[in-house]
Short mmCIF file of N, CA and C in Angstrom, two decimals:
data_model
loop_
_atom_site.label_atom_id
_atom_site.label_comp_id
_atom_site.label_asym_id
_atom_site.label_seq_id
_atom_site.Cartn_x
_atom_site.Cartn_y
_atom_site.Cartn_z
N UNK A 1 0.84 -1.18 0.00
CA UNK A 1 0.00 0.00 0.00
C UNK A 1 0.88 1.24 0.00
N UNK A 2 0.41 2.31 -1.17
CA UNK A 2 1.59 3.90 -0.95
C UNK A 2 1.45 4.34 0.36
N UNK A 3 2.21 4.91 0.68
CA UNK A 3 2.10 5.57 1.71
C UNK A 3 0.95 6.89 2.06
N UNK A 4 0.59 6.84 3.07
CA UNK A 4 -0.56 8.44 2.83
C UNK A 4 0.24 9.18 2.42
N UNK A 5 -0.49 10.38 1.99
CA UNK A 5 0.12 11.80 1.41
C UNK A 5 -0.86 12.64 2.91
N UNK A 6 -1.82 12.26 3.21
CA UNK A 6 -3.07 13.03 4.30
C UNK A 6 -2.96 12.23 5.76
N UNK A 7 -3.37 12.80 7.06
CA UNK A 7 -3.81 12.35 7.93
C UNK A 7 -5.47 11.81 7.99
N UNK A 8 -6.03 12.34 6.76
CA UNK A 8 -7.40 11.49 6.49
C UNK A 8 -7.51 10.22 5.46
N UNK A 9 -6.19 10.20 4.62
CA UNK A 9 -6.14 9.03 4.11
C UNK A 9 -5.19 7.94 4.91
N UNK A 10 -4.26 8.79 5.78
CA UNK A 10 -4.00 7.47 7.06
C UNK A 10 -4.71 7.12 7.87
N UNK A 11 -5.46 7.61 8.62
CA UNK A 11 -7.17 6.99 9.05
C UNK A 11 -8.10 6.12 8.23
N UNK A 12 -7.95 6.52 6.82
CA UNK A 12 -9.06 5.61 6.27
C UNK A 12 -8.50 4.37 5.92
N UNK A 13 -7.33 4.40 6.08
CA UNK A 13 -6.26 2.84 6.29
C UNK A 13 -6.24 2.08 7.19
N UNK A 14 -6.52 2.62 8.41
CA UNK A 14 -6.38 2.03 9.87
C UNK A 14 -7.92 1.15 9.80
N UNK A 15 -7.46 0.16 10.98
CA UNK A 15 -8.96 -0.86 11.37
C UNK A 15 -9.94 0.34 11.64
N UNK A 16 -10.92 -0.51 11.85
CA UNK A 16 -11.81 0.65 12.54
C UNK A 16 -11.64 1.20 13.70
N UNK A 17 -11.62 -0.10 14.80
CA UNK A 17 -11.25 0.36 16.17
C UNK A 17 -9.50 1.53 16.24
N UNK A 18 -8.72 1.31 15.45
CA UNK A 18 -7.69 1.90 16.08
C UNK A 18 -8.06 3.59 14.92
N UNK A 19 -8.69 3.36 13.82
CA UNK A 19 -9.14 4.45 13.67
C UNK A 19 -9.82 5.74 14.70
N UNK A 20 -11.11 4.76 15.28
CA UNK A 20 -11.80 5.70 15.99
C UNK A 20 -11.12 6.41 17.07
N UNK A 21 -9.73 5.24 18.04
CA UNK A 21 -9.05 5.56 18.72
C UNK A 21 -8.25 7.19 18.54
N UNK A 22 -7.55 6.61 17.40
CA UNK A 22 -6.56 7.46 16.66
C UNK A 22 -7.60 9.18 16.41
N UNK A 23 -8.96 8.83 16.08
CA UNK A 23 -9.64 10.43 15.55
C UNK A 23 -9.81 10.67 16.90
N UNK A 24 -10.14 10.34 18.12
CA UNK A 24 -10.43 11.12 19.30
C UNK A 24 -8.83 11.61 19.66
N UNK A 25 -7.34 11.21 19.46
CA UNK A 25 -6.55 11.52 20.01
C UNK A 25 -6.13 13.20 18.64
N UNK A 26 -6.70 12.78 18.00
CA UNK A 26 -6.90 14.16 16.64
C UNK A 26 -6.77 15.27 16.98
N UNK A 27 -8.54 14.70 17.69
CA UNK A 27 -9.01 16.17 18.29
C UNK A 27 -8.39 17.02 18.97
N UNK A 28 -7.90 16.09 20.18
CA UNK A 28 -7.67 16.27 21.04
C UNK A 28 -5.98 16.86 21.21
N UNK A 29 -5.53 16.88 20.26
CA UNK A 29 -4.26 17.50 19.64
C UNK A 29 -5.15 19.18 19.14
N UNK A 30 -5.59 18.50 18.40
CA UNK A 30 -6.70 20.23 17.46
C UNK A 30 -6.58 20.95 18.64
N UNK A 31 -8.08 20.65 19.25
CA UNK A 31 -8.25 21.18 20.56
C UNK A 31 -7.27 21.95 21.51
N UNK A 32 -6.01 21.18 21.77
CA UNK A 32 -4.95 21.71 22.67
C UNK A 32 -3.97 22.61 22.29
N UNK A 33 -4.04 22.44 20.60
CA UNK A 33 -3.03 23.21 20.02
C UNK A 33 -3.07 23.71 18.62
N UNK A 34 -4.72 24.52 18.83
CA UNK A 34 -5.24 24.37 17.12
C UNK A 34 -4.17 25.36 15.98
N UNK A 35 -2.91 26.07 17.33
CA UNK A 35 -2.24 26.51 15.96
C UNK A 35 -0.74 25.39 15.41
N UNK A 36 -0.92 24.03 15.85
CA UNK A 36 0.32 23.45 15.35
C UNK A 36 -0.60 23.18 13.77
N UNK A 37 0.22 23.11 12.66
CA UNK A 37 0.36 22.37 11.62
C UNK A 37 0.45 20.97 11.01
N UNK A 38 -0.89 20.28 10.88
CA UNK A 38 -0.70 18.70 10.50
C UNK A 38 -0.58 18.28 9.32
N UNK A 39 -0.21 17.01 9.44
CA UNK A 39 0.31 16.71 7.80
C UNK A 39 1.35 15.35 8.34
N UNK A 40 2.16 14.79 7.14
CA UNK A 40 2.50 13.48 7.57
C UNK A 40 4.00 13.53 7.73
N UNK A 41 4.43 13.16 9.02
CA UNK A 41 5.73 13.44 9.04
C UNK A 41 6.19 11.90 9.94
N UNK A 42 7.06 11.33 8.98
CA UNK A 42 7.88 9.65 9.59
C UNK A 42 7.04 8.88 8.85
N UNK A 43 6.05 8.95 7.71
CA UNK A 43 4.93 8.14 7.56
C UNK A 43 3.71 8.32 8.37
N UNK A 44 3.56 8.59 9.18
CA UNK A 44 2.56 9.06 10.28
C UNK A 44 2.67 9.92 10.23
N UNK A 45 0.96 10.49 10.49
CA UNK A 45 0.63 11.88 11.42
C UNK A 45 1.16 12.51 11.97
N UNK A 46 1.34 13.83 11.98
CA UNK A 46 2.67 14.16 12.72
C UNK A 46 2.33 15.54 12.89
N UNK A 47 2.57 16.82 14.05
CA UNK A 47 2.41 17.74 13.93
C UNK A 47 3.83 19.00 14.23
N UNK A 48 3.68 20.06 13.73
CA UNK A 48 4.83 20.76 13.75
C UNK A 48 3.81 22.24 14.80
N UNK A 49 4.86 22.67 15.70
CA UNK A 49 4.66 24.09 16.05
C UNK A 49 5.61 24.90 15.98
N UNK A 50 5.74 26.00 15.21
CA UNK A 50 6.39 27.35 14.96
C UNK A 50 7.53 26.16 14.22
N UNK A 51 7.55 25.39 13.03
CA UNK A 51 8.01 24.82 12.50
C UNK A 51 8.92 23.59 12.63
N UNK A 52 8.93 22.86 14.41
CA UNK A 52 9.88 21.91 14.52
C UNK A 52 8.62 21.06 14.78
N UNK A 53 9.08 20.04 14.84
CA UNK A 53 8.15 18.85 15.18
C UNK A 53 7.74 18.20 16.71
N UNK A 54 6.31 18.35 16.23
CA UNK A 54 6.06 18.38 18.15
C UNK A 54 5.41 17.28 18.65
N UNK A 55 5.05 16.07 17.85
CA UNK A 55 4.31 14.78 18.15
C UNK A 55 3.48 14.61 16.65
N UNK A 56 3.73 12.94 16.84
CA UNK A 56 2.82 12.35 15.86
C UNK A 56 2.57 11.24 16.76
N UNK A 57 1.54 10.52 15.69
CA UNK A 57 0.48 9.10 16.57
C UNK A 57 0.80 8.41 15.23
N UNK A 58 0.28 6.91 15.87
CA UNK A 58 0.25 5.79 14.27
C UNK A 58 -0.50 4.75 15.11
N UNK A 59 -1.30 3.59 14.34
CA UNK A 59 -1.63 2.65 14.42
C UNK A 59 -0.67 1.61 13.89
N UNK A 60 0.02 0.53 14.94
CA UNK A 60 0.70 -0.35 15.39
C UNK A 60 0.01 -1.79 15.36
N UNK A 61 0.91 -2.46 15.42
CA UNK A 61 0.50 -3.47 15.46
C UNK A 61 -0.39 -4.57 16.19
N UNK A 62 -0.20 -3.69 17.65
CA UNK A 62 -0.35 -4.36 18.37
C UNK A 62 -1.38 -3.07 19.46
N UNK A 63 -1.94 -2.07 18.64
CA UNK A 63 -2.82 -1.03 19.19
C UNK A 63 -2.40 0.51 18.70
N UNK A 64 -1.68 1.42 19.90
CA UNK A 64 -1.68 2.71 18.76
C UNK A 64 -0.80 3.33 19.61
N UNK A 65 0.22 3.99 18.91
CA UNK A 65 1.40 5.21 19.84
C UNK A 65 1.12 6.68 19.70
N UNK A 66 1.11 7.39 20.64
CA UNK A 66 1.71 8.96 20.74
C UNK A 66 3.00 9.02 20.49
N UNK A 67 3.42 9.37 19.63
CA UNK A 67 5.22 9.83 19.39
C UNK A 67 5.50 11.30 19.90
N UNK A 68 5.77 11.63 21.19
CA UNK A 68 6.28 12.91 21.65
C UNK A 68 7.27 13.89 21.23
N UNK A 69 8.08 12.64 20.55
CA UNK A 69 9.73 13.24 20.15
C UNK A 69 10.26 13.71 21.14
N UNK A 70 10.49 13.98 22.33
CA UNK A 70 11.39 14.23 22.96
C UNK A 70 10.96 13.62 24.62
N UNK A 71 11.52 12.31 24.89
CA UNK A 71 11.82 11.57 26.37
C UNK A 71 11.21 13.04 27.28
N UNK A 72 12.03 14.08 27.39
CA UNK A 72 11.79 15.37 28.38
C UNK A 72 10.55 15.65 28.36
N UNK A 73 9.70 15.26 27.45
CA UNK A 73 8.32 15.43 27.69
C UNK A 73 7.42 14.43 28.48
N UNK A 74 7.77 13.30 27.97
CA UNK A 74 7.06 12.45 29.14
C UNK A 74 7.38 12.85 30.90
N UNK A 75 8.79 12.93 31.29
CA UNK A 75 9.47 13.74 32.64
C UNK A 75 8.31 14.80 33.08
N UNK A 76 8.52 16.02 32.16
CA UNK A 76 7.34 17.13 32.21
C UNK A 76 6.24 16.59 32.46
N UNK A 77 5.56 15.71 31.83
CA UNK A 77 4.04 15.27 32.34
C UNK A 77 3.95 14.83 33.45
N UNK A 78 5.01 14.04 34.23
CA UNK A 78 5.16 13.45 35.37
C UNK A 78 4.97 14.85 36.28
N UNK A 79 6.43 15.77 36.18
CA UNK A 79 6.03 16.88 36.84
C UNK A 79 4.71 17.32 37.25
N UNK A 80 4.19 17.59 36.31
CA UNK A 80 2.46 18.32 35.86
C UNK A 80 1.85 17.54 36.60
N UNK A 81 1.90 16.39 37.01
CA UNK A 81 0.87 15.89 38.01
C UNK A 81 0.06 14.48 36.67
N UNK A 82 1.02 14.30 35.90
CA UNK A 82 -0.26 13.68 35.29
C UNK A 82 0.30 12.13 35.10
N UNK A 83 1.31 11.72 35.97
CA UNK A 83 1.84 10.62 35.90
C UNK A 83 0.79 9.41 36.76
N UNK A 84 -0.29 9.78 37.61
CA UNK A 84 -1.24 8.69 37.80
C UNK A 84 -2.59 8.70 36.35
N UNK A 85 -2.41 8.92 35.89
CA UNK A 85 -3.39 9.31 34.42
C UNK A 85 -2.34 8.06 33.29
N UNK A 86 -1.31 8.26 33.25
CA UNK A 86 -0.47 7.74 32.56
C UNK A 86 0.10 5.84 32.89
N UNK A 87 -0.23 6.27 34.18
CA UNK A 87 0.43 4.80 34.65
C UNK A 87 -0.44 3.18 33.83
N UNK A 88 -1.70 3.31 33.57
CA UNK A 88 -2.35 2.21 32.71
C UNK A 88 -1.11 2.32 31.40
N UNK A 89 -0.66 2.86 30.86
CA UNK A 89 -0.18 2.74 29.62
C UNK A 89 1.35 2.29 29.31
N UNK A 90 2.04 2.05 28.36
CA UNK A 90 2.80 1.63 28.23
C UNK A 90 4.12 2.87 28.33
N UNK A 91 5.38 3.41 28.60
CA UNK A 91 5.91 4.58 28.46
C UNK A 91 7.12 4.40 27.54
N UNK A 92 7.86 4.62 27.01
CA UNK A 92 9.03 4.29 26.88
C UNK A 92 9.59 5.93 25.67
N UNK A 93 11.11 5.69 25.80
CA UNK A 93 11.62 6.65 24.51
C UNK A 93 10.56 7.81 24.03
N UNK A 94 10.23 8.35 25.19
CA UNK A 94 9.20 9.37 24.22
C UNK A 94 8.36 8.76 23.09
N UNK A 95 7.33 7.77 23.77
CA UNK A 95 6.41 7.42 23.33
C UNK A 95 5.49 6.80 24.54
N UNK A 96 4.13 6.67 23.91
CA UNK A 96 2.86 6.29 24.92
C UNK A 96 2.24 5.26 24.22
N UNK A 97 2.37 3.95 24.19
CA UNK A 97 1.94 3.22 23.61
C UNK A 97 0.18 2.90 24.35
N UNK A 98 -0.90 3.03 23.53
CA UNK A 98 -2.30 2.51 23.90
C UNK A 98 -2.92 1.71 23.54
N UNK A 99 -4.29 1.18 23.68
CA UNK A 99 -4.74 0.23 22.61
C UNK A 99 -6.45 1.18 22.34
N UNK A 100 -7.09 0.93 21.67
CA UNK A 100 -8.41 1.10 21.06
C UNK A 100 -9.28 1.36 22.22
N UNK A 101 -9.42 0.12 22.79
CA UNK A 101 -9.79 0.15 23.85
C UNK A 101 -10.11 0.51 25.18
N UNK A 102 -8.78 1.38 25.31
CA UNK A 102 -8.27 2.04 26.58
C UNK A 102 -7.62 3.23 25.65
N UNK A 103 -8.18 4.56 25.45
CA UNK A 103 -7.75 5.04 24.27
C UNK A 103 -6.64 6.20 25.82
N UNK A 104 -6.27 7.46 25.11
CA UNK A 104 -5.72 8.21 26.29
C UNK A 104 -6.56 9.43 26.62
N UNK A 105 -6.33 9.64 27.94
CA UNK A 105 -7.38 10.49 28.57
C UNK A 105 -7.02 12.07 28.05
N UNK A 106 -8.21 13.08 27.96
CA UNK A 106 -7.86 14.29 27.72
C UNK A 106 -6.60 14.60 27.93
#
């Protein structure tokens, strides 16, 4: 399969479940930061603010990742208080691995 050129033709690729997953974590990017810039960056979704790259998501094999790009951000969330919110999930390398199922909280 080509690769997307869109974040709406990489959704319409995904299962359903990790689709629906994947459009609530969308928003919820929109929502928090409606001035970053989306579009596809690594093959995946990916968003840029004031032009560097600030997180992308993908559907996996085995459910669905947040890609942070930078470890120091997961740290920061801990700070922030939001490391009991986080603890169901998987952490590693500046990433948040989830499944469909258990999608991630606001």
């Amino acid at each position: 399969m080509p690769a997307a050129a869109t974040v709406d033709e990489y959704l319409a690729a995904c299962p359903d479940d990790q689709r629906r997953a994947l459009q609530l974590l969308r928003d919820a990017i929109r929502a928090a930061v409606p001035e970053a810039t989306e579009g596809i960056a690594y093959s995946m979704p990916g968003y840029r603010l004031g032009g560097r790259y600030l997180l992308g998501f993908a559907a996996t094999k085995s459910g669905c990742s947040l890609y942070i790009g930078r470890a120091p951000v997961l740290a920061s969330m801990h700070d922030r208080g939001l490391a009991d919110e986080l603890v169901p999930y998987r952490l590693w390398k500046g990433t948040i691995n989830f499944t469909p199922d258990r999608p991630l909280p606001h």
